[in-house]
Amino acid sequence: MKRLKNSDNWEIKLRGGAMKHGDLYKLKIHWKGGQGERIPAWANRVVQDENTKIFSAQVWEPEVPYRFKKTKFRPSVSPLLIYECHIGMGQDAEKVGTYNEFRDNVLPRIAKDGYNCIQIMAIQEHPYYGSFGYHVSSFFAASSRFGTPEELKQLIDEAHGMGIAVIMDIVHSHAVKNEMEGLGNFAGDPNQYFNPGDRHEHPAWDSLCFDYGKNEVMHFLLSNCKYWLEEYKFDGFRFDGVTSMLYYSHGLGEAFCGYGDYFNGGQDDNAICYLTLANQLIHEVNPKAITIAEEVSGMPGLAAPFASGGYGFDYRMAMNVPDYWIKTIKELKDEDWKPSSMFWEVTNRRADEKTVSYCESHDQALVGDKTIIFRLIDADMYWHFKKGDENYTVERGIALHKMIRLLTASTINGGYLNFMGNEFGHPEWIDFPREGNGWSYKYARRQWNLVDNKELCFHYLGDFDEAMIKLIKGEKNIQKSPVVEIWHNDGDQVLAYRRNDLVFVFNFSYNRSYTDYGFMVGQGAYDVVLNTDAVAYGGRGLNDDSVRHFTNFDPLLARDGKGWLKLYLPARSAMVLRKKKEEWL
């Protein structure tokens, strides 16, 4: 290769036919005092030899490249309803799943469930499958363990044909330490892409931290954003590990109790500049693109427009919400769950920043943690999840699983996220094959057969999730409507609030049902449109949901256009009612 004049770039020109589709290639780089084989940083196809386990770049120029059928897809995300997923673990079999299997078997399920966006993890090539895709080696290569670039493009194209946006987890917060596969010590300089000194390695992730102050690094990452948008037609990104990027401390050991903690001199200005430019670039390439920040500190302005002084993300993850639900389930007795605390937690956000709310993501499903359903039911899922054999623990878990999801999803101000399988209470945890488990794939898959089996209780949760998503999706711009508290009583463990013409009522008491429990609402008639206690969703069916509820006239309330709505509230249940427009008085 020859070094270009006045440049750090090198090139080689090959005669036609010197390299053809499918050929493997590498760079052999010589530097003062050493040499090494390397995969080009911009390689767009990287494969692993099944026998030697060595990675190589591969020429990818098929005779008939994939041509997108849907060339002008525009996401319809009002609200944004995300199905977080992983291609490899998206099938029943104990193996690595493929793009084609996901397209054929999982995508139709997502469309049926009503989600309008999929967020795919682990797309960028990573040498260790068990890293969940977070130790990236080749930033421009779609992981070959799931299939070919053409197959990924077809998956995205068919999702677009179903009206589903496709975003990817993009990892620009760090990189794998590997030298032969990745960027570590790429050309004999360990700091070519990464910070020098004590900021070189991430203290918690066993990985390398990018030096965002270098123009070459900045351009490398910016071009990476543009590449995925243009080459694969991704509709945007969920940026991983933004907190780690924002602070010299990576946010480790920081409490972030006040605004002074966000601007105390410990912020990485170069990383902030990169994130802002990335958002600018992404939205120039695709004005309808979706960008989401996975950020736990609460940095102000992260999801505010650049013109307003913000960083330009469209959404930020509401990471406080899953932490709250875990803490509540782990530490509080049922009688100590306080509706006022729940309501504050799910609505606690800045008005000028849209958030993505969620009860749990893949983080809460990994080994060492537990999903909500497993925290609620644990081992009884194995013995009492068959219809007719439910015990008290199972009934409690099914009821609270639905209520927690409804409260979280119905109070969004931007979007809602669910991790693949959690909607129907997928049992157990996620554990990728590793030496400690005998390289087993048993827990690195999704058992769709469980929700398909109508003799088991899983379908109750799946059916409820589908009905809940349909309700939220059917209420135009629900995420923009104010969440107005109607009533809460921590002693009764009752909460009620409204959004437009919908009224949401929760009774979290485990042993008290209430007759004629009244709220002041707009005068008129109300129909039940969703009930967690319905028999179809594994409840007891203690209410007749076909009955229309009318407000009771009260002369003291009438001048404000209100009346008393009195309902029967079974213990540990929630219902949603819609005001009939023709009944306005």
PDB file of N, CA, C and O in Angstrom, residues 9 39-44 46 124-125 136-141 170-176 181-184 186 192-194 208-228 237 239 274 277-278 281:
ATOM      1  N   ASN A   9      -3.581   8.473   5.312  1.00  0.00           N
ATOM      2  CA  ASN A   9      -4.338   7.438   4.617  1.00  0.00           C
ATOM      3  C   ASN A   9      -3.443   6.669   3.653  1.00  0.00           C
ATOM      4  O   ASN A   9      -2.552   7.243   3.019  1.00  0.00           O
ATOM      5  N   ILE A  39      -7.782  -6.696  10.533  1.00  0.00           N
ATOM      6  CA  ILE A  39      -8.954  -6.569   9.671  1.00  0.00           C
ATOM      7  C   ILE A  39      -9.171  -5.088   9.407  1.00  0.00           C
ATOM      8  O   ILE A  39      -9.176  -4.289  10.355  1.00  0.00           O
ATOM      9  N   PRO A  40      -9.319  -4.664   8.162  1.00  0.00           N
ATOM     10  CA  PRO A  40      -9.519  -3.235   7.880  1.00  0.00           C
ATOM     11  C   PRO A  40     -10.643  -2.635   8.711  1.00  0.00           C
ATOM     12  O   PRO A  40     -11.686  -3.261   8.904  1.00  0.00           O
ATOM     13  N   ALA A  41     -10.420  -1.433   9.200  1.00  0.00           N
ATOM     14  CA  ALA A  41     -11.390  -0.794  10.097  1.00  0.00           C
ATOM     15  C   ALA A  41     -12.732  -0.573   9.425  1.00  0.00           C
ATOM     16  O   ALA A  41     -13.771  -0.549  10.095  1.00  0.00           O
ATOM     17  N   TRP A  42     -12.721  -0.394   8.078  1.00  0.00           N
ATOM     18  CA  TRP A  42     -13.971  -0.129   7.367  1.00  0.00           C
ATOM     19  C   TRP A  42     -14.522  -1.388   6.673  1.00  0.00           C
ATOM     20  O   TRP A  42     -15.401  -1.288   5.827  1.00  0.00           O
ATOM     21  N   ALA A  43     -14.023  -2.548   7.023  1.00  0.00           N
ATOM     22  CA  ALA A  43     -14.511  -3.783   6.408  1.00  0.00           C
ATOM     23  C   ALA A  43     -16.009  -3.923   6.640  1.00  0.00           C
ATOM     24  O   ALA A  43     -16.495  -3.787   7.763  1.00  0.00           O
ATOM     25  N   ASN A  44     -16.764  -4.202   5.555  1.00  0.00           N
ATOM     26  CA  ASN A  44     -18.217  -4.307   5.701  1.00  0.00           C
ATOM     27  C   ASN A  44     -18.719  -5.751   5.716  1.00  0.00           C
ATOM     28  O   ASN A  44     -19.931  -5.989   5.697  1.00  0.00           O
ATOM     29  N   VAL A  46     -17.281  -9.441   7.716  1.00  0.00           N
ATOM     30  CA  VAL A  46     -16.266 -10.162   8.483  1.00  0.00           C
ATOM     31  C   VAL A  46     -16.837 -11.521   8.848  1.00  0.00           C
ATOM     32  O   VAL A  46     -17.981 -11.621   9.316  1.00  0.00           O
ATOM     33  N   GLN A 124     -23.642  -4.989  14.946  1.00  0.00           N
ATOM     34  CA  GLN A 124     -22.232  -4.771  14.598  1.00  0.00           C
ATOM     35  C   GLN A 124     -21.409  -5.999  15.010  1.00  0.00           C
ATOM     36  O   GLN A 124     -21.620  -6.573  16.083  1.00  0.00           O
ATOM     37  N   GLU A 125     -20.464  -6.377  14.155  1.00  0.00           N
ATOM     38  CA  GLU A 125     -19.720  -7.621  14.385  1.00  0.00           C
ATOM     39  C   GLU A 125     -18.966  -7.599  15.712  1.00  0.00           C
ATOM     40  O   GLU A 125     -18.312  -6.610  16.059  1.00  0.00           O
ATOM     41  N   VAL A 136     -17.768  -4.577  20.372  1.00  0.00           N
ATOM     42  CA  VAL A 136     -17.725  -4.527  18.907  1.00  0.00           C
ATOM     43  C   VAL A 136     -16.282  -4.537  18.416  1.00  0.00           C
ATOM     44  O   VAL A 136     -15.412  -3.862  18.984  1.00  0.00           O
ATOM     45  N   SER A 137     -16.051  -5.287  17.347  1.00  0.00           N
ATOM     46  CA  SER A 137     -14.726  -5.336  16.720  1.00  0.00           C
ATOM     47  C   SER A 137     -14.742  -4.644  15.361  1.00  0.00           C
ATOM     48  O   SER A 137     -13.850  -3.861  15.046  1.00  0.00           O
ATOM     49  N   SER A 138     -15.751  -4.926  14.543  1.00  0.00           N
ATOM     50  CA  SER A 138     -15.853  -4.342  13.197  1.00  0.00           C
ATOM     51  C   SER A 138     -17.139  -3.528  13.113  1.00  0.00           C
ATOM     52  O   SER A 138     -18.232  -4.083  13.071  1.00  0.00           O
ATOM     53  N   PHE A 139     -16.998  -2.216  13.097  1.00  0.00           N
ATOM     54  CA  PHE A 139     -18.141  -1.321  13.263  1.00  0.00           C
ATOM     55  C   PHE A 139     -19.009  -1.204  12.015  1.00  0.00           C
ATOM     56  O   PHE A 139     -20.165  -0.805  12.099  1.00  0.00           O
ATOM     57  N   PHE A 140     -18.453  -1.564  10.859  1.00  0.00           N
ATOM     58  CA  PHE A 140     -19.195  -1.436   9.608  1.00  0.00           C
ATOM     59  C   PHE A 140     -19.717  -2.772   9.092  1.00  0.00           C
ATOM     60  O   PHE A 140     -20.316  -2.823   8.025  1.00  0.00           O
ATOM     61  N   ALA A 141     -19.493  -3.845   9.844  1.00  0.00           N
ATOM     62  CA  ALA A 141     -19.879  -5.179   9.384  1.00  0.00           C
ATOM     63  C   ALA A 141     -21.073  -5.689  10.187  1.00  0.00           C
ATOM     64  O   ALA A 141     -21.034  -5.724  11.419  1.00  0.00           O
ATOM     65  N   ILE A 170     -26.538   0.880  18.537  1.00  0.00           N
ATOM     66  CA  ILE A 170     -25.228   1.231  18.001  1.00  0.00           C
ATOM     67  C   ILE A 170     -24.289   1.485  19.165  1.00  0.00           C
ATOM     68  O   ILE A 170     -24.649   2.173  20.132  1.00  0.00           O
ATOM     69  N   VAL A 171     -23.116   0.884  19.108  1.00  0.00           N
ATOM     70  CA  VAL A 171     -22.167   0.964  20.217  1.00  0.00           C
ATOM     71  C   VAL A 171     -20.999   1.846  19.787  1.00  0.00           C
ATOM     72  O   VAL A 171     -20.103   1.406  19.068  1.00  0.00           O
ATOM     73  N   HIS A 172     -21.036   3.105  20.239  1.00  0.00           N
ATOM     74  CA  HIS A 172     -19.950   4.046  19.985  1.00  0.00           C
ATOM     75  C   HIS A 172     -19.322   4.506  21.297  1.00  0.00           C
ATOM     76  O   HIS A 172     -18.536   5.451  21.311  1.00  0.00           O
ATOM     77  N   SER A 173     -19.683   3.843  22.369  1.00  0.00           N
ATOM     78  CA  SER A 173     -19.192   4.235  23.689  1.00  0.00           C
ATOM     79  C   SER A 173     -17.882   3.545  24.048  1.00  0.00           C
ATOM     80  O   SER A 173     -17.164   4.005  24.942  1.00  0.00           O
ATOM     81  N   HIS A 174     -17.560   2.453  23.362  1.00  0.00           N
ATOM     82  CA  HIS A 174     -16.327   1.718  23.649  1.00  0.00           C
ATOM     83  C   HIS A 174     -16.139   0.669  22.560  1.00  0.00           C
ATOM     84  O   HIS A 174     -16.999   0.500  21.689  1.00  0.00           O
ATOM     85  N   ALA A 175     -15.035  -0.064  22.618  1.00  0.00           N
ATOM     86  CA  ALA A 175     -14.738  -1.090  21.619  1.00  0.00           C
ATOM     87  C   ALA A 175     -14.004  -2.252  22.284  1.00  0.00           C
ATOM     88  O   ALA A 175     -13.372  -2.087  23.332  1.00  0.00           O
ATOM     89  N   VAL A 176     -14.086  -3.406  21.652  1.00  0.00           N
ATOM     90  CA  VAL A 176     -13.421  -4.594  22.186  1.00  0.00           C
ATOM     91  C   VAL A 176     -11.901  -4.379  22.213  1.00  0.00           C
ATOM     92  O   VAL A 176     -11.348  -3.652  21.378  1.00  0.00           O
ATOM     93  N   GLU A 181      -8.857  -8.881  15.746  1.00  0.00           N
ATOM     94  CA  GLU A 181     -10.202  -8.678  15.193  1.00  0.00           C
ATOM     95  C   GLU A 181     -10.628  -7.218  15.206  1.00  0.00           C
ATOM     96  O   GLU A 181     -11.431  -6.794  14.386  1.00  0.00           O
ATOM     97  N   GLY A 182     -10.121  -6.455  16.192  1.00  0.00           N
ATOM     98  CA  GLY A 182     -10.642  -5.114  16.404  1.00  0.00           C
ATOM     99  C   GLY A 182      -9.661  -4.005  16.119  1.00  0.00           C
ATOM    100  O   GLY A 182      -8.758  -4.130  15.288  1.00  0.00           O
ATOM    101  N   LEU A 183      -9.845  -2.898  16.831  1.00  0.00           N
ATOM    102  CA  LEU A 183      -9.063  -1.694  16.589  1.00  0.00           C
ATOM    103  C   LEU A 183      -7.966  -1.473  17.624  1.00  0.00           C
ATOM    104  O   LEU A 183      -7.205  -0.516  17.519  1.00  0.00           O
ATOM    105  N   GLY A 184      -7.893  -2.336  18.634  1.00  0.00           N
ATOM    106  CA  GLY A 184      -6.860  -2.175  19.643  1.00  0.00           C
ATOM    107  C   GLY A 184      -5.473  -2.326  19.029  1.00  0.00           C
ATOM    108  O   GLY A 184      -5.193  -3.313  18.355  1.00  0.00           O
ATOM    109  N   PHE A 186      -4.121  -0.960  16.486  1.00  0.00           N
ATOM    110  CA  PHE A 186      -4.375  -1.290  15.079  1.00  0.00           C
ATOM    111  C   PHE A 186      -3.104  -1.208  14.218  1.00  0.00           C
ATOM    112  O   PHE A 186      -2.794  -2.128  13.469  1.00  0.00           O
ATOM    113  N   GLN A 192      -4.290   4.873  18.811  1.00  0.00           N
ATOM    114  CA  GLN A 192      -4.687   5.400  17.510  1.00  0.00           C
ATOM    115  C   GLN A 192      -6.152   5.836  17.511  1.00  0.00           C
ATOM    116  O   GLN A 192      -6.501   6.914  17.030  1.00  0.00           O
ATOM    117  N   TYR A 193      -7.019   4.987  18.069  1.00  0.00           N
ATOM    118  CA  TYR A 193      -8.444   5.307  18.155  1.00  0.00           C
ATOM    119  C   TYR A 193      -8.879   5.675  19.575  1.00  0.00           C
ATOM    120  O   TYR A 193      -9.959   6.226  19.758  1.00  0.00           O
ATOM    121  N   PHE A 194      -8.036   5.383  20.545  1.00  0.00           N
ATOM    122  CA  PHE A 194      -8.503   5.397  21.934  1.00  0.00           C
ATOM    123  C   PHE A 194      -7.705   6.365  22.807  1.00  0.00           C
ATOM    124  O   PHE A 194      -6.590   6.774  22.459  1.00  0.00           O
ATOM    125  N   LEU A 208     -12.072  -0.708  25.461  1.00  0.00           N
ATOM    126  CA  LEU A 208     -11.288   0.484  25.172  1.00  0.00           C
ATOM    127  C   LEU A 208     -12.191   1.689  24.906  1.00  0.00           C
ATOM    128  O   LEU A 208     -13.251   1.550  24.296  1.00  0.00           O
ATOM    129  N   CYS A 209     -11.756   2.859  25.354  1.00  0.00           N
ATOM    130  CA  CYS A 209     -12.579   4.069  25.268  1.00  0.00           C
ATOM    131  C   CYS A 209     -12.081   4.982  24.143  1.00  0.00           C
ATOM    132  O   CYS A 209     -10.908   5.384  24.119  1.00  0.00           O
ATOM    133  N   PHE A 210     -12.967   5.321  23.236  1.00  0.00           N
ATOM    134  CA  PHE A 210     -12.623   6.165  22.089  1.00  0.00           C
ATOM    135  C   PHE A 210     -12.139   7.551  22.530  1.00  0.00           C
ATOM    136  O   PHE A 210     -12.637   8.115  23.523  1.00  0.00           O
ATOM    137  N   ASP A 211     -11.220   8.095  21.754  1.00  0.00           N
ATOM    138  CA  ASP A 211     -10.766   9.469  21.934  1.00  0.00           C
ATOM    139  C   ASP A 211     -11.570  10.349  20.976  1.00  0.00           C
ATOM    140  O   ASP A 211     -11.232  10.497  19.802  1.00  0.00           O
ATOM    141  N   TYR A 212     -12.653  10.933  21.482  1.00  0.00           N
ATOM    142  CA  TYR A 212     -13.555  11.728  20.638  1.00  0.00           C
ATOM    143  C   TYR A 212     -12.950  13.079  20.261  1.00  0.00           C
ATOM    144  O   TYR A 212     -13.540  13.819  19.472  1.00  0.00           O
ATOM    145  N   GLY A 213     -11.763  13.389  20.803  1.00  0.00           N
ATOM    146  CA  GLY A 213     -11.104  14.648  20.472  1.00  0.00           C
ATOM    147  C   GLY A 213     -10.301  14.584  19.193  1.00  0.00           C
ATOM    148  O   GLY A 213      -9.829  15.618  18.707  1.00  0.00           O
ATOM    149  N   LYS A 214     -10.138  13.394  18.626  1.00  0.00           N
ATOM    150  CA  LYS A 214      -9.412  13.246  17.371  1.00  0.00           C
ATOM    151  C   LYS A 214     -10.378  13.350  16.200  1.00  0.00           C
ATOM    152  O   LYS A 214     -11.391  12.660  16.162  1.00  0.00           O
ATOM    153  N   ASN A 215     -10.014  14.170  15.226  1.00  0.00           N
ATOM    154  CA  ASN A 215     -10.867  14.312  14.042  1.00  0.00           C
ATOM    155  C   ASN A 215     -11.090  12.983  13.338  1.00  0.00           C
ATOM    156  O   ASN A 215     -12.182  12.684  12.849  1.00  0.00           O
ATOM    157  N   GLU A 216     -10.020  12.162  13.247  1.00  0.00           N
ATOM    158  CA  GLU A 216     -10.133  10.885  12.545  1.00  0.00           C
ATOM    159  C   GLU A 216     -11.135   9.965  13.235  1.00  0.00           C
ATOM    160  O   GLU A 216     -11.900   9.250  12.572  1.00  0.00           O
ATOM    161  N   VAL A 217     -11.140   9.959  14.556  1.00  0.00           N
ATOM    162  CA  VAL A 217     -12.092   9.134  15.315  1.00  0.00           C
ATOM    163  C   VAL A 217     -13.499   9.672  15.125  1.00  0.00           C
ATOM    164  O   VAL A 217     -14.458   8.918  14.915  1.00  0.00           O
ATOM    165  N   MET A 218     -13.622  10.982  15.190  1.00  0.00           N
ATOM    166  CA  MET A 218     -14.925  11.624  14.996  1.00  0.00           C
ATOM    167  C   MET A 218     -15.510  11.251  13.632  1.00  0.00           C
ATOM    168  O   MET A 218     -16.673  10.846  13.515  1.00  0.00           O
ATOM    169  N   HIS A 219     -14.695  11.339  12.592  1.00  0.00           N
ATOM    170  CA  HIS A 219     -15.169  11.031  11.241  1.00  0.00           C
ATOM    171  C   HIS A 219     -15.465   9.541  11.079  1.00  0.00           C
ATOM    172  O   HIS A 219     -16.408   9.164  10.369  1.00  0.00           O
ATOM    173  N   PHE A 220     -14.656   8.712  11.714  1.00  0.00           N
ATOM    174  CA  PHE A 220     -14.887   7.264  11.660  1.00  0.00           C
ATOM    175  C   PHE A 220     -16.273   6.930  12.214  1.00  0.00           C
ATOM    176  O   PHE A 220     -17.050   6.185  11.594  1.00  0.00           O
ATOM    177  N   LEU A 221     -16.605   7.491  13.354  1.00  0.00           N
ATOM    178  CA  LEU A 221     -17.886   7.174  13.997  1.00  0.00           C
ATOM    179  C   LEU A 221     -19.057   7.839  13.275  1.00  0.00           C
ATOM    180  O   LEU A 221     -20.126   7.240  13.133  1.00  0.00           O
ATOM    181  N   LEU A 222     -18.862   9.071  12.817  1.00  0.00           N
ATOM    182  CA  LEU A 222     -19.935   9.745  12.078  1.00  0.00           C
ATOM    183  C   LEU A 222     -20.239   9.012  10.777  1.00  0.00           C
ATOM    184  O   LEU A 222     -21.405   8.824  10.403  1.00  0.00           O
ATOM    185  N   SER A 223     -19.191   8.581  10.081  1.00  0.00           N
ATOM    186  CA  SER A 223     -19.418   7.852   8.832  1.00  0.00           C
ATOM    187  C   SER A 223     -20.096   6.521   9.108  1.00  0.00           C
ATOM    188  O   SER A 223     -20.842   6.011   8.269  1.00  0.00           O
ATOM    189  N   ASN A 224     -19.856   5.962  10.291  1.00  0.00           N
ATOM    190  CA  ASN A 224     -20.509   4.716  10.679  1.00  0.00           C
ATOM    191  C   ASN A 224     -22.016   4.911  10.806  1.00  0.00           C
ATOM    192  O   ASN A 224     -22.811   4.077  10.342  1.00  0.00           O
ATOM    193  N   CYS A 225     -22.424   6.025  11.406  1.00  0.00           N
ATOM    194  CA  CYS A 225     -23.866   6.335  11.511  1.00  0.00           C
ATOM    195  C   CYS A 225     -24.487   6.429  10.116  1.00  0.00           C
ATOM    196  O   CYS A 225     -25.545   5.847   9.845  1.00  0.00           O
ATOM    197  N   LYS A 226     -23.835   7.175   9.248  1.00  0.00           N
ATOM    198  CA  LYS A 226     -24.363   7.391   7.903  1.00  0.00           C
ATOM    199  C   LYS A 226     -24.433   6.080   7.126  1.00  0.00           C
ATOM    200  O   LYS A 226     -25.399   5.821   6.386  1.00  0.00           O
ATOM    201  N   TYR A 227     -23.424   5.229   7.299  1.00  0.00           N
ATOM    202  CA  TYR A 227     -23.361   3.960   6.573  1.00  0.00           C
ATOM    203  C   TYR A 227     -24.583   3.089   6.860  1.00  0.00           C
ATOM    204  O   TYR A 227     -25.219   2.575   5.930  1.00  0.00           O
ATOM    205  N   TRP A 228     -24.923   2.897   8.124  1.00  0.00           N
ATOM    206  CA  TRP A 228     -26.051   2.020   8.472  1.00  0.00           C
ATOM    207  C   TRP A 228     -27.375   2.581   7.963  1.00  0.00           C
ATOM    208  O   TRP A 228     -28.275   1.834   7.578  1.00  0.00           O
ATOM    209  N   PHE A 237     -31.168   4.887  15.581  1.00  0.00           N
ATOM    210  CA  PHE A 237     -30.283   4.196  16.509  1.00  0.00           C
ATOM    211  C   PHE A 237     -30.704   4.405  17.957  1.00  0.00           C
ATOM    212  O   PHE A 237     -31.215   5.455  18.328  1.00  0.00           O
ATOM    213  N   PHE A 239     -28.433   4.684  21.022  1.00  0.00           N
ATOM    214  CA  PHE A 239     -27.025   4.807  21.376  1.00  0.00           C
ATOM    215  C   PHE A 239     -26.789   4.191  22.742  1.00  0.00           C
ATOM    216  O   PHE A 239     -27.377   4.610  23.747  1.00  0.00           O
ATOM    217  N   TYR A 274     -19.271  15.095  19.920  1.00  0.00           N
ATOM    218  CA  TYR A 274     -19.537  13.996  18.986  1.00  0.00           C
ATOM    219  C   TYR A 274     -21.016  13.621  18.966  1.00  0.00           C
ATOM    220  O   TYR A 274     -21.613  13.478  17.883  1.00  0.00           O
ATOM    221  N   LEU A 277     -23.043  16.223  17.099  1.00  0.00           N
ATOM    222  CA  LEU A 277     -22.811  16.143  15.653  1.00  0.00           C
ATOM    223  C   LEU A 277     -23.460  14.898  15.060  1.00  0.00           C
ATOM    224  O   LEU A 277     -23.999  14.929  13.947  1.00  0.00           O
ATOM    225  N   ALA A 278     -23.406  13.791  15.795  1.00  0.00           N
ATOM    226  CA  ALA A 278     -24.021  12.552  15.308  1.00  0.00           C
ATOM    227  C   ALA A 278     -25.512  12.742  15.103  1.00  0.00           C
ATOM    228  O   ALA A 278     -26.079  12.314  14.082  1.00  0.00           O
ATOM    229  N   LEU A 281     -26.051  14.927  12.020  1.00  0.00           N
ATOM    230  CA  LEU A 281     -25.791  14.180  10.787  1.00  0.00           C
ATOM    231  C   LEU A 281     -26.915  13.201  10.480  1.00  0.00           C
ATOM    232  O   LEU A 281     -27.413  13.130   9.350  1.00  0.00           O
TER     233      LEU A 281
END
